XYZ file of C-alpha atoms in Angstrom:
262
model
C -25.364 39.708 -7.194
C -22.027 38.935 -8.231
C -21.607 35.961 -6.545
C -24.521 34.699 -8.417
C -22.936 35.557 -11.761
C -20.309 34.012 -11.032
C -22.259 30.703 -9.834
C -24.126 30.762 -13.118
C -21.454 30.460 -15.360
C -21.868 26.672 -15.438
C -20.460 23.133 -13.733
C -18.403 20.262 -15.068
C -16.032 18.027 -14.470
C -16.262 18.591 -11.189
C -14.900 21.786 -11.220
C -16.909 25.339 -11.652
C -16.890 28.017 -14.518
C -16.081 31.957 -13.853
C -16.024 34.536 -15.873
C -13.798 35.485 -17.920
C -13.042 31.944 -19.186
C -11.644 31.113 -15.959
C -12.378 27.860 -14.113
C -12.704 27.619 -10.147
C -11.907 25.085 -7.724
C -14.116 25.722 -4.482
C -13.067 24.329 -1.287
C -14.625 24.757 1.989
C -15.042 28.571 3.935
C -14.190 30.485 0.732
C -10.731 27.627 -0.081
C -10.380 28.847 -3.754
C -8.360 27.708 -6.557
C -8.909 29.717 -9.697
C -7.180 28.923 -13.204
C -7.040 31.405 -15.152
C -5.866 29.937 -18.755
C -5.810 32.566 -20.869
C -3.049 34.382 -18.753
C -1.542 30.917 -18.117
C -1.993 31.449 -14.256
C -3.182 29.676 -11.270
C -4.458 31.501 -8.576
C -4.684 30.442 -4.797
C -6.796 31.393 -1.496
C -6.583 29.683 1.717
C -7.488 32.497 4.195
C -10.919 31.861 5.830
C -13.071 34.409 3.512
C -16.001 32.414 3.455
C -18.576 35.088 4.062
C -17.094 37.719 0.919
C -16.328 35.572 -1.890
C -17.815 37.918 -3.752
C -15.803 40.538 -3.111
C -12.936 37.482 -4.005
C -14.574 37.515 -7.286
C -14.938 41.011 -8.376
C -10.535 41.444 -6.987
C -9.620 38.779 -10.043
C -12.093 40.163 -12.483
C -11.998 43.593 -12.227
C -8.018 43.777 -11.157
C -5.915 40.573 -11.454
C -6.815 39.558 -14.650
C -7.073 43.217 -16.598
C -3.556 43.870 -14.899
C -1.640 40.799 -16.985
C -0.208 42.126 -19.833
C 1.412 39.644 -21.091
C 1.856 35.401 -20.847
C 5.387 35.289 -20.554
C 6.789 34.334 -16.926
C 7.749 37.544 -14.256
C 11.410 38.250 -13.808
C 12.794 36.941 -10.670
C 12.725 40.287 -8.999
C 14.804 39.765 -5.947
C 14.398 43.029 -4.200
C 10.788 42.581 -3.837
C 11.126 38.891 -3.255
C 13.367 40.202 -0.860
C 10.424 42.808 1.164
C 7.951 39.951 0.608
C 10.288 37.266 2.628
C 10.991 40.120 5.317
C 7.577 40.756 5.877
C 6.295 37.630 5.893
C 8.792 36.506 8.894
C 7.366 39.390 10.770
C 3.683 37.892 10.764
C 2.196 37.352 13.836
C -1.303 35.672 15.157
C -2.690 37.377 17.422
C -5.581 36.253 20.035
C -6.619 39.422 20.935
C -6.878 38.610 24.313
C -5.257 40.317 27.589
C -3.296 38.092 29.453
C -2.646 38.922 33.398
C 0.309 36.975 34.875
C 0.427 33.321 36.821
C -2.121 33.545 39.630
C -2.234 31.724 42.895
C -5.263 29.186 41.395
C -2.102 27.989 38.850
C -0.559 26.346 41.744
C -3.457 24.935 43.220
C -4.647 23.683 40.423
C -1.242 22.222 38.690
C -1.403 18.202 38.670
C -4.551 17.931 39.886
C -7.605 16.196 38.349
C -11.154 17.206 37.830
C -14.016 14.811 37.504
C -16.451 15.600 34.919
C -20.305 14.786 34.985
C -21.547 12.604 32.352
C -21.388 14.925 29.447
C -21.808 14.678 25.396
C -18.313 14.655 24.863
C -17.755 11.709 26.583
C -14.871 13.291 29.066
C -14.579 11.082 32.346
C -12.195 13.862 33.812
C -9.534 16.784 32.847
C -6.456 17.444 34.154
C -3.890 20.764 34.243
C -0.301 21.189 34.737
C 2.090 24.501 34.046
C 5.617 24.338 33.397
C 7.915 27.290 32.323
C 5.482 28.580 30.220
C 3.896 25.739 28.737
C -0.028 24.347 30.017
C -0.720 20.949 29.461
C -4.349 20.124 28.990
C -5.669 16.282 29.693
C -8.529 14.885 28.723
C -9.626 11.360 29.879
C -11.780 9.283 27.624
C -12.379 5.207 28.452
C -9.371 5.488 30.802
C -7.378 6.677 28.012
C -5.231 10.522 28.676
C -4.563 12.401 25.631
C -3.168 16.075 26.205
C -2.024 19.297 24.154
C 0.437 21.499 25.281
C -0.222 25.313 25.035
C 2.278 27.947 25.297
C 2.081 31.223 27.633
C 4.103 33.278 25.064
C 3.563 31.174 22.098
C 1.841 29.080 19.805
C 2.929 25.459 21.041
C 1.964 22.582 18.225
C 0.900 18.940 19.415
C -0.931 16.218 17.460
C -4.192 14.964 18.446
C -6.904 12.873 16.943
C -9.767 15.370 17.186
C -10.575 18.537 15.062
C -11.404 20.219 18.020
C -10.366 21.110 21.967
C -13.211 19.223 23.395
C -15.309 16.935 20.557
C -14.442 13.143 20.541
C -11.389 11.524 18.437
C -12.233 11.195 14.649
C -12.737 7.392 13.702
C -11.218 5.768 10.953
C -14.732 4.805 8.851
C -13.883 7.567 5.928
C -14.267 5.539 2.773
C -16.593 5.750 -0.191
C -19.552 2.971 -0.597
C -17.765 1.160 -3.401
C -14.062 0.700 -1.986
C -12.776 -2.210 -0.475
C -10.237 0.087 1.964
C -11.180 2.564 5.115
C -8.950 5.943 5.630
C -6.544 5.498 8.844
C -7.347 7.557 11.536
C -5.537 11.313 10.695
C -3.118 12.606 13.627
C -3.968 16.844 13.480
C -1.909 19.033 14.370
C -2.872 21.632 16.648
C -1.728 25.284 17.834
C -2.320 26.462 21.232
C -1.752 29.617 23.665
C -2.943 29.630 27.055
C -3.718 33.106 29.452
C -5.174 34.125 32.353
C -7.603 36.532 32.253
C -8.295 36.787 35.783
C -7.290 35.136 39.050
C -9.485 32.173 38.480
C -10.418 32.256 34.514
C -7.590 30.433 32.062
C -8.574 30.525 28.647
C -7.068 27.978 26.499
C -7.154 29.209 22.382
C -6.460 26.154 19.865
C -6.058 26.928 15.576
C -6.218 23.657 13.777
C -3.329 24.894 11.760
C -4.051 22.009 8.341
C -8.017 22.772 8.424
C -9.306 24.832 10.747
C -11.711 28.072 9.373
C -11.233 30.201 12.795
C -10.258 29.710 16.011
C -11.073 27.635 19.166
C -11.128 29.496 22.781
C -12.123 27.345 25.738
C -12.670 29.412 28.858
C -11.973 27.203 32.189
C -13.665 29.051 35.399
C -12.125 28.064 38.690
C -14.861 29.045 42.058
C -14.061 27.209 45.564
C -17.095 25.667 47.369
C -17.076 24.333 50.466
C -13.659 23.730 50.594
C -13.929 21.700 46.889
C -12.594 23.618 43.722
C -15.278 23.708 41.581
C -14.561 23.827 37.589
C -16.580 24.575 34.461
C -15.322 24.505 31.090
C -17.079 25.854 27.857
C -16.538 26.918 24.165
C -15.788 30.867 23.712
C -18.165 32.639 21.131
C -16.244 32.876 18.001
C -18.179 34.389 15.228
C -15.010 33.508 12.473
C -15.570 29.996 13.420
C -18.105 29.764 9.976
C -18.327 26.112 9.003
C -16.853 24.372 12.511
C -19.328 22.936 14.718
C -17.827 24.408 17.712
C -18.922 28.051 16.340
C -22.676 26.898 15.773
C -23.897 24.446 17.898
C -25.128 25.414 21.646
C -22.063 25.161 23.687
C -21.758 22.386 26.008
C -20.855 23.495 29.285
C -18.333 20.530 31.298
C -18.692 20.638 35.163
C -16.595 19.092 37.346
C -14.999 18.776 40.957
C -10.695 18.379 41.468
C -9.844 15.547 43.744
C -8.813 16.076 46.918
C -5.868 13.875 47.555
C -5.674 13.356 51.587
């Protein structure tokens, strides 16, 4: 209900109405920017909140804005700017996942590459190596490798040209139908942390740190047949993932076999 009050206040100018007089910005998975004029205050959300805007809403209108007294600009107040800098350094992002420690499949599989069947993602083959904490994940594509690195005990950032672990590189055809100009392609940047779960599962957990709205876990299952090492690679349930294609599409499960180098 009060998300639809708050929808019905009215649209212009490419920006919404609020109550209040205020005047919203809405971006995508609950990406707010709310001006507030009458307080002479701007106020910003960039969490992933999609599903409880309202609850967003009824926060600024029933607390933020009744609690500004006055217009005139805050004192500097160092001591709390102070606490807020001290706990902000202590943040951490969490996967919530148990990690065991390097199995024996880490060494067997290290270097080597795995053929893919044809797949909608277009991968020819994948490819794993470990290094003092630190997986790097290939992907081949037309002949062409591109990798991220993920880190054991840490987030690990690399560039890429996709918005996801597995999907295919953006293209560069972003432009409106009356411009005489196309966007270049966008280089993301891209968190990762790797784990073991078990002696033949690696999980590999990606957050699209400039856009993403949740984030990405690809679980890689190791099983030996026949004296081949058998792979299969698919997307993670992630029920935050609201908005990303990964988190609502059926997942596409890669198979593939390493090759055995004689």
């Amino acid at each position: 209900k009060t998300k639809l009050i708050e929808w019905a206040q009215g649209y212009a100018y490419q920006m919404w109405r609020g109550r209040n007089n205020t005047v919203r910005l809405d971006g995508l998975g609950g990406q707010l920017v709310v001006l507030i004029p009458d307080k002479d205050a701007v106020l910003v959300f960039t969490a992933n909140n999609a599903s409880n805007t309202a609850k967003q809403y009824n926060l600024i209108h029933d607390f933020l804005i009744p609690a500004i007294k006055s217009d005139k600009a805050l004192d500097t107040a160092p001591a709390q700017q102070a606490e807020i800098r001290k706990r902000t350094s202590a943040l951490n992002l969490s996967t919530g996942v148990t990690a065991s420690s390097k199995t024996n499949m880490e060494s067997r599989v290290a270097g080597k590459e795995f053929i893919l069947t044809n797949n909608d993602h277009n991968i020819q083959s994948v490819y794993f190596s470990f290094n003092n904490g630190v997986c790097t994940f290939g992907i081949k594509r037309e002949n062409v490798v591109s990798s991220i690195r993920a880190g054991l005990n840490e987030w690990i950032i690399s560039n890429t040209l996709s918005s996801s672990l597995l999907a295919p590189p953006r293209t560069n055809v972003s432009k409106s139908i009356d411009a005489n100009y196309s966007a270049a392609q966008p280089l993301i940047k891209v968190a990762c942390k790797y784990y073991w779960t078990d002696e033949k599962t690696l999980e590999i957990s990606g957050r699209f740190v400039e856009e993403t709205l949740g984030q990405e876990t690809i679980v890689c299952k190791f099983t030996e047949q026949n004296n081949d090492v058998r792979l299969t690679i698919e997307p993670k349930a992630n029920p935050s993932a609201s908005g990303r294609g990964f988190g609502n599409q059926q997942p596409i499960v890669l198979r593939g076999v390493m090759v055995r180098i004689e």
